[in-house]
């Protein structure tokens, strides 16, 4: 009796997390029957956990399939955390519901199909959550920025080829001027975009979205303008770096506003992808113009190759001129002529 009671107490304490209730029975035979059923159920649950996660209790993966499974689980966890952070925490409940639904269903795509599904989910959910007019006009708004970035890279390459004499379609001064104009247009459009992002918060305040915040929201609306317009006084590269930092800072502000409920729940995700496109364009412009800059390693390598080709082409001619110079012939044509008539010589007075 004492052993049976101790066993029942031990199993009840150990299986409390399993939420297995032991009925209140009085007879010894009934107790033994209940304990046997509980023990079998515990072993069954343990076997299910091991089948669901064969790596349970192991320090590392023991096969390639287990490694892929662990990687997929980690990628899914990181993806969920990133999505929740980008959305200002508004996706947390949806993610938990999706995970519980998947677990309840017990099935779903695996391997590459699951990874592809996870990769498409972010863009697909944003397209569904964001109003279509906002998505359309927001995408159209970044087209000029991406276009000026591509034009800057193309003109930087053009200037590089002209300086090497490999492109005769324009002179070096024209190529440099066009490159500077493209960069100035990109910087100016970036300042306009930053100002517009601030004006959106004034619109939310006018419509009393999330309540009346007053000066706090008006200050948030002015901050992007204060960050963006002074960059137009800087050189193009420094201006682009400053605007990149400004776009990132303004997105963090919009993220906090989404978390606080001052803007729609989809706004931070919408702003994240637009900021990602603008930031990528800025980085591409800086990388491309620096790659083709006159002092860059790539440009110096091209100049060195051109000089080497010229030396190889002119080498035999220069060697021939050196040999003639050593023999007293400076490379000119020696002519023998006779001068007729009397020759007069006048002393110069020098001894």
GROMACS .gro file of N, CA and C in nm, residues 152-260:
model
  327
  152UNK      N    1   2.293   5.687  -6.263
  152UNK     CA    2   2.421   5.728  -6.205
  152UNK      C    3   2.528   5.622  -6.228
  153UNK      N    4   2.492   5.497  -6.211
  153UNK     CA    5   2.589   5.389  -6.233
  153UNK      C    6   2.629   5.383  -6.381
  154UNK      N    7   2.532   5.395  -6.471
  154UNK     CA    8   2.561   5.389  -6.615
  154UNK      C    9   2.650   5.506  -6.657
  155UNK      N   10   2.621   5.626  -6.607
  155UNK     CA   11   2.701   5.743  -6.644
  155UNK      C   12   2.840   5.737  -6.582
  156UNK      N   13   2.853   5.679  -6.463
  156UNK     CA   14   2.986   5.662  -6.404
  156UNK      C   15   3.071   5.568  -6.489
  157UNK      N   16   3.011   5.461  -6.538
  157UNK     CA   17   3.083   5.371  -6.628
  157UNK      C   18   3.117   5.441  -6.759
  158UNK      N   19   3.023   5.523  -6.809
  158UNK     CA   20   3.047   5.596  -6.933
  158UNK      C   21   3.166   5.690  -6.918
  159UNK      N   22   3.170   5.762  -6.807
  159UNK     CA   23   3.281   5.854  -6.783
  159UNK      C   24   3.413   5.778  -6.773
  160UNK      N   25   3.409   5.661  -6.712
  160UNK     CA   26   3.530   5.579  -6.701
  160UNK      C   27   3.580   5.536  -6.838
  161UNK      N   28   3.490   5.491  -6.925
  161UNK     CA   29   3.531   5.448  -7.058
  161UNK      C   30   3.582   5.565  -7.142
  162UNK      N   31   3.519   5.681  -7.127
  162UNK     CA   32   3.564   5.799  -7.202
  162UNK      C   33   3.703   5.840  -7.158
  163UNK      N   34   3.729   5.834  -7.028
  163UNK     CA   35   3.862   5.873  -6.978
  163UNK      C   36   3.970   5.779  -7.027
  164UNK      N   37   3.935   5.654  -7.055
  164UNK     CA   38   4.032   5.558  -7.108
  164UNK      C   39   4.043   5.564  -7.260
  165UNK      N   40   3.961   5.644  -7.323
  165UNK     CA   41   3.963   5.652  -7.468
  165UNK      C   42   3.893   5.538  -7.537
  166UNK      N   43   3.812   5.462  -7.463
  166UNK     CA   44   3.742   5.347  -7.520
  166UNK      C   45   3.602   5.381  -7.569
  167UNK      N   46   3.556   5.503  -7.544
  167UNK     CA   47   3.423   5.546  -7.588
  167UNK      C   48   3.436   5.687  -7.644
  168UNK      N   49   3.399   5.704  -7.770
  168UNK     CA   50   3.411   5.833  -7.838
  168UNK      C   51   3.276   5.902  -7.856
  169UNK      N   52   3.170   5.850  -7.792
  169UNK     CA   53   3.037   5.908  -7.812
  169UNK      C   54   3.021   6.044  -7.746
  170UNK      N   55   3.102   6.075  -7.644
  170UNK     CA   56   3.098   6.205  -7.578
  170UNK      C   57   3.234   6.232  -7.517
  171UNK      N   58   3.258   6.358  -7.482
  171UNK     CA   59   3.385   6.390  -7.419
  171UNK      C   60   3.374   6.372  -7.268
  172UNK      N   61   3.489   6.381  -7.202
  172UNK     CA   62   3.494   6.356  -7.058
  172UNK      C   63   3.415   6.459  -6.979
  173UNK      N   64   3.419   6.586  -7.021
  173UNK     CA   65   3.348   6.691  -6.948
  173UNK      C   66   3.197   6.668  -6.952
  174UNK      N   67   3.145   6.628  -7.067
  174UNK     CA   68   3.001   6.602  -7.078
  174UNK      C   69   2.959   6.484  -6.991
  175UNK      N   70   3.039   6.378  -6.992
  175UNK     CA   71   3.006   6.261  -6.909
  175UNK      C   72   3.006   6.296  -6.761
  176UNK      N   73   3.105   6.376  -6.717
  176UNK     CA   74   3.111   6.416  -6.576
  176UNK      C   75   2.992   6.504  -6.538
  177UNK      N   76   2.953   6.595  -6.628
  177UNK     CA   77   2.840   6.683  -6.599
  177UNK      C   78   2.709   6.604  -6.590
  178UNK      N   79   2.689   6.509  -6.680
  178UNK     CA   80   2.567   6.428  -6.675
  178UNK      C   81   2.561   6.344  -6.549
  179UNK      N   82   2.675   6.288  -6.507
  179UNK     CA   83   2.679   6.210  -6.383
  179UNK      C   84   2.643   6.297  -6.263
  180UNK      N   85   2.696   6.417  -6.258
  180UNK     CA   86   2.665   6.508  -6.147
  180UNK      C   87   2.517   6.545  -6.146
  181UNK      N   88   2.458   6.567  -6.263
  181UNK     CA   89   2.316   6.599  -6.270
  181UNK      C   90   2.230   6.483  -6.219
  182UNK      N   91   2.265   6.361  -6.259
  182UNK     CA   92   2.188   6.244  -6.215
  182UNK      C   93   2.194   6.228  -6.063
  183UNK      N   94   2.311   6.248  -6.005
  183UNK     CA   95   2.324   6.237  -5.860
  183UNK      C   96   2.247   6.348  -5.789
  184UNK      N   97   2.250   6.468  -5.843
  184UNK     CA   98   2.176   6.578  -5.781
  184UNK      C   99   2.025   6.555  -5.787
  185UNK      N  100   1.978   6.498  -5.898
  185UNK     CA  101   1.835   6.465  -5.908
  185UNK      C  102   1.797   6.361  -5.803
  186UNK      N  103   1.883   6.260  -5.785
  186UNK     CA  104   1.854   6.157  -5.685
  186UNK      C  105   1.851   6.216  -5.544
  187UNK      N  106   1.945   6.304  -5.513
  187UNK     CA  107   1.948   6.367  -5.381
  187UNK      C  108   1.824   6.455  -5.361
  188UNK      N  109   1.788   6.534  -5.462
  188UNK     CA  110   1.670   6.620  -5.450
  188UNK      C  111   1.542   6.541  -5.433
  189UNK      N  112   1.528   6.433  -5.509
  189UNK     CA  113   1.408   6.351  -5.496
  189UNK      C  114   1.403   6.282  -5.360
  190UNK      N  115   1.519   6.245  -5.307
  190UNK     CA  116   1.523   6.186  -5.173
  190UNK      C  117   1.476   6.284  -5.067
  191UNK      N  118   1.515   6.411  -5.079
  191UNK     CA  119   1.468   6.511  -4.983
  191UNK      C  120   1.317   6.529  -4.992
  192UNK      N  121   1.262   6.524  -5.114
  192UNK     CA  122   1.117   6.536  -5.130
  192UNK      C  123   1.046   6.415  -5.067
  193UNK      N  124   1.100   6.295  -5.086
  193UNK     CA  125   1.040   6.176  -5.027
  193UNK      C  126   1.038   6.184  -4.875
  194UNK      N  127   1.149   6.227  -4.816
  194UNK     CA  128   1.154   6.240  -4.671
  194UNK      C  129   1.049   6.340  -4.621
  195UNK      N  130   1.035   6.451  -4.691
  195UNK     CA  131   0.934   6.550  -4.651
  195UNK      C  132   0.794   6.491  -4.658
  196UNK      N  133   0.769   6.412  -4.762
  196UNK     CA  134   0.636   6.352  -4.778
  196UNK      C  135   0.607   6.252  -4.667
  197UNK      N  136   0.709   6.176  -4.625
  197UNK     CA  137   0.689   6.080  -4.516
  197UNK      C  138   0.652   6.151  -4.386
  198UNK      N  139   0.706   6.269  -4.365
  198UNK     CA  140   0.667   6.345  -4.247
  198UNK      C  141   0.527   6.402  -4.258
  199UNK      N  142   0.489   6.444  -4.379
  199UNK     CA  143   0.356   6.503  -4.398
  199UNK      C  144   0.245   6.401  -4.373
  200UNK      N  145   0.275   6.272  -4.392
  200UNK     CA  146   0.173   6.169  -4.366
  200UNK      C  147   0.128   6.174  -4.221
  201UNK      N  148   0.219   6.198  -4.128
  201UNK     CA  149   0.182   6.204  -3.987
  201UNK      C  150   0.093   6.325  -3.958
  202UNK      N  151   0.114   6.434  -4.028
  202UNK     CA  152   0.023   6.548  -4.013
  202UNK      C  153  -0.118   6.509  -4.059
  203UNK      N  154  -0.126   6.431  -4.167
  203UNK     CA  155  -0.257   6.385  -4.212
  203UNK      C  156  -0.326   6.297  -4.109
  204UNK      N  157  -0.248   6.208  -4.044
  204UNK     CA  158  -0.307   6.126  -3.938
  204UNK      C  159  -0.357   6.212  -3.822
  205UNK      N  160  -0.284   6.319  -3.791
  205UNK     CA  161  -0.327   6.407  -3.683
  205UNK      C  162  -0.453   6.485  -3.723
  206UNK      N  163  -0.460   6.529  -3.847
  206UNK     CA  164  -0.579   6.601  -3.893
  206UNK      C  165  -0.703   6.511  -3.886
  207UNK      N  166  -0.685   6.382  -3.919
  207UNK     CA  167  -0.798   6.289  -3.916
  207UNK      C  168  -0.821   6.228  -3.778
  208UNK      N  169  -0.736   6.265  -3.680
  208UNK     CA  170  -0.746   6.216  -3.541
  208UNK      C  171  -0.734   6.064  -3.534
  209UNK      N  172  -0.649   6.006  -3.620
  209UNK     CA  173  -0.629   5.862  -3.617
  209UNK      C  174  -0.550   5.825  -3.492
  210UNK      N  175  -0.604   5.735  -3.412
  210UNK     CA  176  -0.539   5.698  -3.287
  210UNK      C  177  -0.553   5.802  -3.178
  211UNK      N  178  -0.641   5.898  -3.196
  211UNK     CA  179  -0.659   6.003  -3.098
  211UNK      C  180  -0.583   6.129  -3.135
  212UNK      N  181  -0.607   6.234  -3.059
  212UNK     CA  182  -0.537   6.360  -3.081
  212UNK      C  183  -0.407   6.359  -3.001
  213UNK      N  184  -0.294   6.370  -3.071
  213UNK     CA  185  -0.163   6.370  -3.006
  213UNK      C  186  -0.102   6.508  -3.000
  214UNK      N  187  -0.146   6.597  -3.085
  214UNK     CA  188  -0.100   6.735  -3.079
  214UNK      C  189   0.043   6.752  -3.125
  215UNK      N  190   0.123   6.823  -3.044
  215UNK     CA  191   0.258   6.862  -3.085
  215UNK      C  192   0.350   6.743  -3.106
  216UNK      N  193   0.327   6.632  -3.038
  216UNK     CA  194   0.414   6.516  -3.057
  216UNK      C  195   0.409   6.468  -3.202
  217UNK      N  196   0.289   6.456  -3.256
  217UNK     CA  197   0.278   6.406  -3.393
  217UNK      C  198   0.321   6.513  -3.493
  218UNK      N  199   0.295   6.639  -3.464
  218UNK     CA  200   0.343   6.745  -3.553
  218UNK      C  201   0.496   6.747  -3.558
  219UNK      N  202   0.561   6.724  -3.443
  219UNK     CA  203   0.708   6.720  -3.439
  219UNK      C  204   0.761   6.601  -3.518
  220UNK      N  205   0.692   6.487  -3.508
  220UNK     CA  206   0.733   6.370  -3.587
  220UNK      C  207   0.722   6.401  -3.736
  221UNK      N  208   0.621   6.477  -3.775
  221UNK     CA  209   0.605   6.513  -3.915
  221UNK      C  210   0.711   6.608  -3.966
  222UNK      N  211   0.765   6.692  -3.878
  222UNK     CA  212   0.867   6.789  -3.920
  222UNK      C  213   1.006   6.725  -3.923
  223UNK      N  214   1.030   6.623  -3.842
  223UNK     CA  215   1.164   6.565  -3.829
  223UNK      C  216   1.222   6.516  -3.962
  224UNK      N  217   1.149   6.441  -4.047
  224UNK     CA  218   1.209   6.398  -4.175
  224UNK      C  219   1.253   6.515  -4.262
  225UNK      N  220   1.178   6.624  -4.260
  225UNK     CA  221   1.216   6.742  -4.338
  225UNK      C  222   1.347   6.800  -4.286
  226UNK      N  223   1.360   6.806  -4.153
  226UNK     CA  224   1.483   6.860  -4.093
  226UNK      C  225   1.603   6.772  -4.126
  227UNK      N  226   1.581   6.641  -4.136
  227UNK     CA  227   1.690   6.550  -4.169
  227UNK      C  228   1.725   6.551  -4.317
  228UNK      N  229   1.625   6.569  -4.404
  228UNK     CA  230   1.648   6.551  -4.547
  228UNK      C  231   1.701   6.672  -4.620
  229UNK      N  232   1.644   6.789  -4.598
  229UNK     CA  233   1.680   6.904  -4.681
  229UNK      C  234   1.822   6.954  -4.660
  230UNK      N  235   1.881   6.951  -4.540
  230UNK     CA  236   2.022   6.994  -4.529
  230UNK      C  237   2.119   6.909  -4.610
  231UNK      N  238   2.082   6.786  -4.645
  231UNK     CA  239   2.173   6.702  -4.724
  231UNK      C  240   2.195   6.758  -4.864
  232UNK      N  241   2.107   6.845  -4.912
  232UNK     CA  242   2.124   6.902  -5.045
  232UNK      C  243   2.240   7.001  -5.050
  233UNK      N  244   2.291   7.041  -4.935
  233UNK     CA  245   2.406   7.131  -4.932
  233UNK      C  246   2.538   7.054  -4.937
  234UNK      N  247   2.533   6.922  -4.929
  234UNK     CA  248   2.653   6.840  -4.925
  234UNK      C  249   2.688   6.791  -5.066
  235UNK      N  250   2.810   6.736  -5.077
  235UNK     CA  251   2.849   6.669  -5.201
  235UNK      C  252   2.760   6.547  -5.223
  236UNK      N  253   2.741   6.504  -5.348
  236UNK     CA  254   2.645   6.397  -5.375
  236UNK      C  255   2.666   6.271  -5.291
  237UNK      N  256   2.790   6.225  -5.277
  237UNK     CA  257   2.811   6.102  -5.202
  237UNK      C  258   2.777   6.119  -5.055
  238UNK      N  259   2.822   6.227  -4.993
  238UNK     CA  260   2.790   6.252  -4.853
  238UNK      C  261   2.639   6.274  -4.835
  239UNK      N  262   2.575   6.338  -4.931
  239UNK     CA  263   2.431   6.360  -4.923
  239UNK      C  264   2.355   6.227  -4.927
  240UNK      N  265   2.398   6.135  -5.014
  240UNK     CA  266   2.331   6.005  -5.021
  240UNK      C  267   2.350   5.925  -4.893
  241UNK      N  268   2.469   5.932  -4.834
  241UNK     CA  269   2.492   5.863  -4.707
  241UNK      C  270   2.401   5.920  -4.598
  242UNK      N  271   2.391   6.053  -4.593
  242UNK     CA  272   2.304   6.116  -4.495
  242UNK      C  273   2.157   6.081  -4.516
  243UNK      N  274   2.114   6.073  -4.640
  243UNK     CA  275   1.975   6.037  -4.667
  243UNK      C  276   1.947   5.891  -4.635
  244UNK      N  277   2.044   5.804  -4.657
  244UNK     CA  278   2.026   5.664  -4.619
  244UNK      C  279   2.000   5.653  -4.470
  245UNK      N  280   2.082   5.720  -4.389
  245UNK     CA  281   2.061   5.719  -4.244
  245UNK      C  282   1.927   5.781  -4.207
  246UNK      N  283   1.885   5.884  -4.279
  246UNK     CA  284   1.758   5.951  -4.250
  246UNK      C  285   1.640   5.858  -4.279
  247UNK      N  286   1.643   5.788  -4.392
  247UNK     CA  287   1.534   5.696  -4.425
  247UNK      C  288   1.522   5.585  -4.320
  248UNK      N  289   1.635   5.532  -4.275
  248UNK     CA  290   1.631   5.427  -4.173
  248UNK      C  291   1.576   5.482  -4.041
  249UNK      N  292   1.619   5.601  -4.002
  249UNK     CA  293   1.570   5.660  -3.877
  249UNK      C  294   1.420   5.687  -3.883
  250UNK      N  295   1.372   5.736  -3.996
  250UNK     CA  296   1.229   5.764  -4.010
  250UNK      C  297   1.148   5.635  -4.007
  251UNK      N  298   1.204   5.527  -4.064
  251UNK     CA  299   1.131   5.399  -4.054
  251UNK      C  300   1.120   5.352  -3.910
  252UNK      N  301   1.224   5.367  -3.831
  252UNK     CA  302   1.216   5.329  -3.690
  252UNK      C  303   1.108   5.412  -3.618
  253UNK      N  304   1.097   5.538  -3.652
  253UNK     CA  305   0.992   5.622  -3.593
  253UNK      C  306   0.854   5.570  -3.633
  254UNK      N  307   0.837   5.533  -3.760
  254UNK     CA  308   0.709   5.479  -3.805
  254UNK      C  309   0.680   5.344  -3.739
  255UNK      N  310   0.784   5.266  -3.712
  255UNK     CA  311   0.764   5.140  -3.642
  255UNK      C  312   0.710   5.163  -3.501
  256UNK      N  313   0.767   5.259  -3.430
  256UNK     CA  314   0.718   5.292  -3.297
  256UNK      C  315   0.576   5.347  -3.302
  257UNK      N  316   0.547   5.426  -3.405
  257UNK     CA  317   0.412   5.479  -3.419
  257UNK      C  318   0.311   5.368  -3.445
  258UNK      N  319   0.352   5.266  -3.522
  258UNK     CA  320   0.263   5.152  -3.546
  258UNK      C  321   0.238   5.076  -3.417
  259UNK      N  322   0.344   5.053  -3.340
  259UNK     CA  323   0.328   4.983  -3.213
  259UNK      C  324   0.236   5.058  -3.117
  260UNK      N  325   0.245   5.191  -3.119
  260UNK     CA  326   0.162   5.273  -3.030
  260UNK      C  327   0.019   5.288  -3.079
   0.00000   0.00000   0.00000
